[in-house]
GROMACS .gro file of C-alpha atoms in nm:
model
  349
    1MET     CA    1  -0.002  -0.002   0.000
    2THR     CA    2   0.288   0.241  -0.053
    3ARG     CA    3   0.071   0.459  -0.275
    4HIS     CA    4  -0.187   0.531  -0.002
    5GLU     CA    5  -0.174   0.728   0.321
    6GLU     CA    6  -0.052   0.503   0.595
    7GLN     CA    7   0.023   0.547   0.965
    8GLY     CA    8   0.192   0.271   1.174
    9ASP     CA    9   0.124   0.296   1.539
   10ALA     CA   10   0.412   0.356   1.763
   11GLY     CA   11   0.592   0.037   1.872
   12GLY     CA   12   0.626   0.159   2.238
   13ARG     CA   13   0.253   0.139   2.287
   14VAL     CA   14   0.216  -0.214   2.150
   15GLY     CA   15   0.133  -0.373   2.494
   16ARG     CA   16  -0.112  -0.098   2.595
   17ARG     CA   17  -0.293  -0.085   2.257
   18SER     CA   18  -0.316  -0.448   2.234
   19ARG     CA   19  -0.499  -0.461   2.571
   20ALA     CA   20  -0.730  -0.178   2.449
   21LEU     CA   21  -0.836  -0.398   2.146
   22LYS     CA   22  -0.976  -0.647   2.398
   23ALA     CA   23  -1.162  -0.387   2.618
   24VAL     CA   24  -1.500  -0.543   2.564
   25GLY     CA   25  -1.376  -0.885   2.671
   26LEU     CA   26  -1.210  -0.735   2.982
   27ALA     CA   27  -1.512  -0.557   3.071
   28VAL     CA   28  -1.724  -0.872   3.070
   29ALA     CA   29  -1.464  -1.069   3.266
   30GLY     CA   30  -1.441  -0.793   3.516
   31LEU     CA   31  -1.807  -0.807   3.599
   32LEU     CA   32  -1.728  -1.112   3.810
   33VAL     CA   33  -1.598  -0.878   4.081
   34LEU     CA   34  -1.946  -0.754   4.135
   35GLY     CA   35  -2.059  -1.087   4.278
   36THR     CA   36  -2.256  -1.368   4.125
   37ALA     CA   37  -2.603  -1.206   4.145
   38ALA     CA   38  -2.505  -0.853   4.067
   39ALA     CA   39  -2.284  -0.991   3.770
   40GLY     CA   40  -2.575  -1.192   3.640
   41TYR     CA   41  -2.800  -0.885   3.633
   42ALA     CA   42  -2.537  -0.669   3.490
   43TYR     CA   43  -2.458  -0.917   3.207
   44TRP     CA   44  -2.826  -0.941   3.117
   45HIS     CA   45  -2.852  -0.566   3.117
   46LEU     CA   46  -2.547  -0.501   2.908
   47ASP     CA   47  -2.641  -0.778   2.672
   48ASP     CA   48  -3.008  -0.631   2.641
   49ASN     CA   49  -2.851  -0.300   2.552
   50ILE     CA   50  -2.711  -0.402   2.220
   51LYS     CA   51  -2.940  -0.330   1.916
   52SER     CA   52  -2.909  -0.536   1.593
   53VAL     CA   53  -3.011  -0.547   1.230
   54ASP     CA   54  -3.035  -0.875   1.040
   55ILE     CA   55  -2.823  -0.759   0.745
   56ASP     CA   56  -2.757  -1.106   0.599
   57SER     CA   57  -3.115  -1.183   0.561
   58ALA     CA   58  -3.201  -0.845   0.409
   59LEU     CA   59  -2.931  -0.870   0.142
   60GLY     CA   60  -2.950  -1.239   0.064
   61ASP     CA   61  -2.687  -1.407  -0.162
   62ASN     CA   62  -2.637  -1.132  -0.417
   63ARG     CA   63  -2.307  -1.019  -0.244
   64PRO     CA   64  -1.931  -1.049  -0.268
   65ALA     CA   65  -1.793  -1.396  -0.170
   66GLN     CA   66  -1.751  -1.457   0.197
   67ALA     CA   67  -1.417  -1.569   0.324
   68VAL     CA   68  -1.404  -1.907   0.497
   69ILE     CA   69  -1.352  -1.843   0.870
   70ALA     CA   70  -1.154  -2.144   1.009
   71PRO     CA   71  -1.131  -2.182   1.391
   72ALA     CA   72  -0.803  -2.207   1.553
   73ALA     CA   73  -0.667  -2.533   1.675
   74SER     CA   74  -0.740  -2.554   2.044
   75ALA     CA   75  -0.799  -2.801   2.309
   76GLY     CA   76  -1.068  -2.579   2.472
   77ALA     CA   77  -1.443  -2.627   2.414
   78SER     CA   78  -1.486  -2.306   2.211
   79PRO     CA   79  -1.180  -2.239   1.981
   80LEU     CA   80  -1.133  -1.869   1.872
   81PRO     CA   81  -1.175  -1.788   1.500
   82THR     CA   82  -0.857  -1.690   1.311
   83GLY     CA   83  -0.986  -1.622   0.957
   84ALA     CA   84  -0.964  -1.299   0.774
   85LEU     CA   85  -1.257  -1.058   0.846
   86ASN     CA   86  -1.399  -0.735   0.734
   87ILE     CA   87  -1.605  -0.512   0.961
   88LEU     CA   88  -1.776  -0.194   0.855
   89VAL     CA   89  -1.777   0.051   1.147
   90LEU     CA   90  -1.992   0.359   1.125
   91GLY     CA   91  -2.010   0.661   1.338
   92SER     CA   92  -2.384   0.777   1.305
   93ASP     CA   93  -2.504   1.129   1.357
   94SER     CA   94  -2.855   0.991   1.447
   95ARG     CA   95  -3.075   1.268   1.569
   96SER     CA   96  -3.316   1.018   1.732
   97GLY     CA   97  -3.350   1.059   2.110
   98LYS     CA   98  -3.304   1.377   2.332
   99ALA     CA   99  -2.942   1.314   2.399
  100ASN     CA  100  -2.860   1.277   2.029
  101GLN     CA  101  -3.056   1.596   1.942
  102GLU     CA  102  -2.889   1.795   2.202
  103LEU     CA  103  -2.540   1.701   2.068
  104GLY     CA  104  -2.615   1.707   1.702
  105GLY     CA  105  -2.948   1.894   1.635
  106GLY     CA  106  -3.192   1.822   1.362
  107ASP     CA  107  -3.476   1.573   1.370
  108SER     CA  108  -3.511   1.194   1.387
  109SER     CA  109  -3.517   1.152   1.018
  110GLY     CA  110  -3.178   1.322   0.964
  111ALA     CA  111  -2.943   1.032   1.038
  112ARG     CA  112  -2.620   1.004   0.836
  113SER     CA  113  -2.298   0.815   0.854
  114ASP     CA  114  -2.050   1.089   0.967
  115THR     CA  115  -1.775   0.829   0.990
  116ALA     CA  116  -1.713   0.519   0.790
  117MET     CA  117  -1.420   0.280   0.831
  118VAL     CA  118  -1.361  -0.067   0.690
  119VAL     CA  119  -1.156  -0.259   0.941
  120HIS     CA  120  -0.983  -0.568   0.771
  121LEU     CA  121  -0.832  -0.839   0.992
  122ASP     CA  122  -0.576  -1.050   0.806
  123ALA     CA  123  -0.592  -1.434   0.835
  124GLY     CA  124  -0.441  -1.514   1.167
  125ARG     CA  125  -0.554  -1.181   1.310
  126THR     CA  126  -0.207  -1.053   1.385
  127ARG     CA  127  -0.233  -0.777   1.125
  128ALA     CA  128  -0.512  -0.527   1.043
  129SER     CA  129  -0.584  -0.240   0.811
  130VAL     CA  130  -0.835   0.034   0.880
  131VAL     CA  131  -0.946   0.207   0.568
  132SER     CA  132  -1.152   0.542   0.598
  133ILE     CA  133  -1.403   0.621   0.319
  134PRO     CA  134  -1.461   1.003   0.292
  135ARG     CA  135  -1.833   1.083   0.343
  136ASP     CA  136  -1.822   1.324   0.045
  137THR     CA  137  -1.728   1.065  -0.204
  138LEU     CA  138  -1.950   1.050  -0.504
  139VAL     CA  139  -2.061   0.680  -0.564
  140THR     CA  140  -2.327   0.477  -0.747
  141ARG     CA  141  -2.568   0.390  -0.480
  142PRO     CA  142  -2.740   0.058  -0.548
  143SER     CA  143  -3.107  -0.018  -0.496
  144CYS     CA  144  -3.148  -0.121  -0.139
  145PRO     CA  145  -3.424  -0.326   0.035
  146LEU     CA  146  -3.626  -0.143   0.303
  147SER     CA  147  -3.761  -0.299   0.631
  148SER     CA  148  -4.102  -0.158   0.551
  149GLY     CA  149  -4.104  -0.331   0.229
  150GLY     CA  150  -4.012  -0.227  -0.130
  151SER     CA  151  -3.659  -0.080  -0.199
  152THR     CA  152  -3.479   0.241  -0.261
  153ALA     CA  153  -3.403   0.359  -0.609
  154ALA     CA  154  -3.052   0.337  -0.745
  155ALA     CA  155  -2.868   0.663  -0.752
  156TYR     CA  156  -2.569   0.786  -0.954
  157HIS     CA  157  -2.320   1.050  -0.839
  158ALA     CA  158  -2.476   1.024  -0.490
  159MET     CA  159  -2.282   1.111  -0.169
  160PHE     CA  160  -2.152   0.810  -0.002
  161ASN     CA  161  -2.322   0.893   0.337
  162SER     CA  162  -2.655   0.929   0.181
  163ALA     CA  163  -2.675   0.540   0.166
  164TYR     CA  164  -2.729   0.530   0.553
  165SER     CA  165  -2.978   0.827   0.529
  166VAL     CA  166  -3.206   0.664   0.282
  167GLY     CA  167  -3.179   0.297   0.369
  168GLY     CA  168  -2.999   0.247   0.719
  169PRO     CA  169  -2.736   0.000   0.796
  170VAL     CA  170  -2.844  -0.240   0.530
  171CYS     CA  171  -2.806   0.021   0.246
  172ALA     CA  172  -2.477   0.129   0.393
  173VAL     CA  173  -2.332  -0.213   0.385
  174LYS     CA  174  -2.466  -0.276   0.030
  175THR     CA  175  -2.318   0.045  -0.091
  176VAL     CA  176  -1.989  -0.043   0.062
  177GLU     CA  177  -1.975  -0.383  -0.090
  178SER     CA  178  -2.089  -0.248  -0.422
  179ILE     CA  179  -1.810   0.005  -0.452
  180THR     CA  180  -1.528  -0.226  -0.294
  181GLY     CA  181  -1.630  -0.559  -0.405
  182VAL     CA  182  -1.537  -0.669  -0.050
  183ARG     CA  183  -1.785  -0.871   0.162
  184MET     CA  184  -1.850  -0.699   0.498
  185ASP     CA  185  -1.870  -0.982   0.747
  186HIS     CA  186  -1.994  -0.769   1.028
  187TYR     CA  187  -2.127  -0.422   1.104
  188ILE     CA  188  -2.087  -0.201   1.398
  189GLU     CA  189  -2.242   0.137   1.451
  190ILE     CA  190  -2.195   0.390   1.742
  191ASP     CA  191  -2.399   0.699   1.767
  192PHE     CA  192  -2.350   1.052   1.911
  193SER     CA  193  -2.456   1.026   2.265
  194GLY     CA  194  -2.285   0.690   2.313
  195PHE     CA  195  -1.953   0.802   2.194
  196ALA     CA  196  -1.975   1.114   2.430
  197LYS     CA  197  -2.081   0.885   2.728
  198LEU     CA  198  -1.792   0.649   2.661
  199VAL     CA  199  -1.532   0.935   2.659
  200ASN     CA  200  -1.686   1.080   2.990
  201ALA     CA  201  -1.694   0.728   3.146
  202LEU     CA  202  -1.318   0.696   3.078
  203GLY     CA  203  -1.259   1.039   3.233
  204GLY     CA  204  -1.203   1.220   2.919
  205VAL     CA  205  -0.949   1.174   2.634
  206THR     CA  206  -0.618   1.362   2.569
  207VAL     CA  207  -0.533   1.464   2.227
  208THR     CA  208  -0.279   1.680   2.054
  209THR     CA  209  -0.366   1.909   1.760
  210ASP     CA  210  -0.126   2.043   1.510
  211GLU     CA  211  -0.305   2.360   1.433
  212ASP     CA  212  -0.568   2.601   1.576
  213ILE     CA  213  -0.932   2.472   1.538
  214ASP     CA  214  -1.206   2.745   1.518
  215ASP     CA  215  -1.521   2.591   1.412
  216ASP     CA  216  -1.859   2.753   1.493
  217LYS     CA  217  -2.055   2.465   1.333
  218SER     CA  218  -1.924   2.192   1.571
  219HIS     CA  219  -1.878   2.464   1.852
  220LEU     CA  220  -1.512   2.369   1.892
  221HIS     CA  221  -1.239   2.627   1.951
  222LEU     CA  222  -0.892   2.486   2.036
  223THR     CA  223  -0.545   2.633   2.012
  224ALA     CA  224  -0.274   2.413   1.864
  225GLY     CA  225  -0.132   2.183   2.140
  226THR     CA  226  -0.242   1.919   2.384
  227HIS     CA  227  -0.590   1.911   2.544
  228HIS     CA  228  -0.787   1.693   2.768
  229LEU     CA  229  -1.138   1.675   2.630
  230ASP     CA  230  -1.465   1.562   2.783
  231GLY     CA  231  -1.718   1.370   2.570
  232THR     CA  232  -1.903   1.662   2.421
  233ARG     CA  233  -1.571   1.826   2.308
  234ALA     CA  234  -1.416   1.499   2.187
  235LEU     CA  235  -1.734   1.442   1.980
  236ALA     CA  236  -1.688   1.797   1.833
  237LEU     CA  237  -1.338   1.720   1.745
  238ALA     CA  238  -1.448   1.408   1.558
  239ARG     CA  239  -1.709   1.600   1.360
  240THR     CA  240  -1.517   1.925   1.293
  241ARG     CA  241  -1.402   2.007   0.943
  242HIS     CA  242  -1.473   2.383   0.865
  243GLY     CA  243  -1.210   2.493   1.115
  244ILE     CA  244  -0.907   2.308   0.990
  245GLY     CA  245  -0.709   2.272   0.661
  246ASP     CA  246  -0.917   2.338   0.361
  247GLY     CA  247  -1.247   2.240   0.535
  248SER     CA  248  -1.276   1.913   0.351
  249ASP     CA  249  -1.357   1.574   0.489
  250LEU     CA  250  -1.007   1.459   0.439
  251GLY     CA  251  -0.885   1.684   0.724
  252ARG     CA  252  -1.165   1.552   0.954
  253ILE     CA  253  -1.067   1.190   0.882
  254GLY     CA  254  -0.712   1.270   1.002
  255LEU     CA  255  -0.850   1.407   1.325
  256GLN     CA  256  -1.093   1.111   1.364
  257GLN     CA  257  -0.792   0.862   1.323
  258LYS     CA  258  -0.595   1.054   1.588
  259LEU     CA  259  -0.884   1.059   1.826
  260VAL     CA  260  -0.939   0.686   1.798
  261LYS     CA  261  -0.584   0.615   1.881
  262ALA     CA  262  -0.600   0.843   2.174
  263LEU     CA  263  -0.930   0.674   2.301
  264LEU     CA  264  -0.768   0.327   2.269
  265GLU     CA  265  -0.463   0.455   2.475
  266GLN     CA  266  -0.700   0.594   2.744
  267MET     CA  267  -0.876   0.261   2.759
  268ALA     CA  268  -0.562   0.078   2.797
  269ALA     CA  269  -0.436   0.315   3.066
  270THR     CA  270  -0.758   0.279   3.275
  271ASP     CA  271  -0.734  -0.019   3.508
  272LEU     CA  272  -1.110  -0.107   3.498
  273LEU     CA  273  -1.073  -0.435   3.671
  274THR     CA  274  -0.976  -0.264   3.996
  275ASP     CA  275  -1.284  -0.015   3.978
  276PRO     CA  276  -1.611  -0.211   3.930
  277ALA     CA  277  -1.824   0.100   3.931
  278LYS     CA  278  -1.621   0.260   3.640
  279LEU     CA  279  -1.612  -0.074   3.476
  280TYR     CA  280  -1.982  -0.108   3.453
  281GLN     CA  281  -2.012   0.258   3.361
  282VAL     CA  282  -1.785   0.213   3.057
  283ALA     CA  283  -1.944  -0.123   2.950
  284ASP     CA  284  -2.288   0.030   2.989
  285ALA     CA  285  -2.181   0.330   2.759
  286VAL     CA  286  -2.033   0.097   2.500
  287THR     CA  287  -2.318  -0.150   2.475
  288ALA     CA  288  -2.589   0.112   2.485
  289SER     CA  289  -2.447   0.298   2.196
  290LEU     CA  290  -2.404   0.005   1.968
  291THR     CA  291  -2.610  -0.142   1.681
  292THR     CA  292  -2.454  -0.456   1.526
  293ASP     CA  293  -2.541  -0.718   1.269
  294THR     CA  294  -2.697  -1.025   1.420
  295GLY     CA  295  -2.370  -1.209   1.420
  296LEU     CA  296  -2.236  -0.967   1.689
  297ASP     CA  297  -2.528  -0.876   1.899
  298SER     CA  298  -2.442  -1.046   2.223
  299LEU     CA  299  -2.166  -0.996   2.467
  300ALA     CA  300  -2.061  -1.350   2.415
  301GLU     CA  301  -1.989  -1.281   2.038
  302LEU     CA  302  -1.830  -0.933   2.105
  303THR     CA  303  -1.607  -1.096   2.370
  304LYS     CA  304  -1.510  -1.378   2.137
  305LEU     CA  305  -1.407  -1.117   1.878
  306GLY     CA  306  -1.203  -0.930   2.124
  307ARG     CA  307  -1.021  -1.243   2.246
  308SER     CA  308  -0.949  -1.340   1.886
  309LEU     CA  309  -0.740  -1.026   1.855
  310LYS     CA  310  -0.512  -1.114   2.131
  311GLY     CA  311  -0.219  -1.157   1.892
  312LEU     CA  312  -0.278  -0.820   1.715
  313ALA     CA  313   0.007  -0.581   1.810
  314ALA     CA  314  -0.020  -0.205   1.762
  315ASP     CA  315   0.268  -0.178   1.521
  316ARG     CA  316   0.082  -0.424   1.278
  317VAL     CA  317  -0.233  -0.195   1.249
  318LYS     CA  318  -0.224   0.057   0.962
  319THR     CA  319  -0.458   0.350   0.911
  320VAL     CA  320  -0.540   0.431   0.535
  321THR     CA  321  -0.767   0.664   0.370
  322MET     CA  322  -0.926   0.554   0.033
  323PRO     CA  323  -0.746   0.723  -0.253
  324VAL     CA  324  -0.957   1.002  -0.391
  325VAL     CA  325  -0.944   1.305  -0.627
  326THR     CA  326  -1.161   1.612  -0.658
  327ALA     CA  327  -1.473   1.524  -0.851
  328PRO     CA  328  -1.484   1.688  -1.214
  329SER     CA  329  -1.845   1.773  -1.161
  330ASP     CA  330  -1.821   1.948  -0.808
  331PRO     CA  331  -1.505   2.097  -0.637
  332ASN     CA  332  -1.658   2.026  -0.302
  333ARG     CA  333  -1.695   1.646  -0.361
  334VAL     CA  334  -1.440   1.367  -0.424
  335VAL     CA  335  -1.449   1.055  -0.631
  336ALA     CA  336  -1.227   0.732  -0.603
  337GLU     CA  337  -0.889   0.768  -0.758
  338GLU     CA  338  -0.844   0.472  -0.997
  339PRO     CA  339  -0.668   0.239  -1.029
  340ALA     CA  340  -0.530   0.299  -0.671
  341ALA     CA  341  -0.861   0.259  -0.500
  342SER     CA  342  -0.952  -0.077  -0.684
  343GLU     CA  343  -0.588  -0.201  -0.604
  344LEU     CA  344  -0.642  -0.105  -0.222
  345TRP     CA  345  -0.979  -0.294  -0.204
  346ALA     CA  346  -0.845  -0.601  -0.380
  347SER     CA  347  -0.574  -0.632  -0.131
  348LEU     CA  348  -0.849  -0.678   0.136
  349ARG     CA  349  -1.019  -0.963  -0.040
   0.00000   0.00000   0.00000
């Protein structure tokens, strides 16, 4: 991927970042300190928090081929999977609910995918690539089935993030598969209020910005330097675009990737197992904010996924942005740069 933007994580943080990748699994294990009865209730509550969408049933068989996921050899009763895996991760600016409206404004029909990342785990799950898709990318949006019956109309030169707006998670997955030719094995979505609550539950997050940020639309005003942000300001950082660089989505993606790394470091540095109250607060914030496909809609499945990443070291995780160029039809939009984009997606199959 030498032609694409890449950032290798610092080797000195390998151990801490590796622990962060298993945060959900640690949270579940840590519930045991609450006592048998309390842990039983807590597990039920957290499990019940998770919302899901049956994407496989909605899309049927007209999809890219699914990789064979072979279990690891193990003497245990439940061997962990080690096959290659692709997960579509969306940050949603859903306006549903009072908390999301206060953070994002608008009405309940205005949901969009503010952030889109394809997380690819190589076979063996010791290497990973995280590919960001700019929301302003013009794409051909395929016809998508609707839960109410019928389907959306196909659209040409449509903004990528409109797929979620018109057809929800199912259309977001179908659109990503259509433009990449890569099967999305799983889907994970986190919303406005859930992200802010997670940051607050962790005691905030520390990030360093390379330039001043002055964005009235996201209500964020920061001087260049290091800042400790609460949930509301961290969310504003993830959403800001007008106060940095040329105001494009590419600048925002850089901030989002930096924020994700800082959040993982904060999770790794927080010893949740010694603080049951904070442990539960963090786990509750995570699960309450999640929407997944039906293959990941339980603590058991999320924990298994986390445990399968135990061999994934931080210096083997790369962040990449899909290669794009300015759209000929609109200087405020981008289109995939070919053949670089196709070569990138081919490397993930």
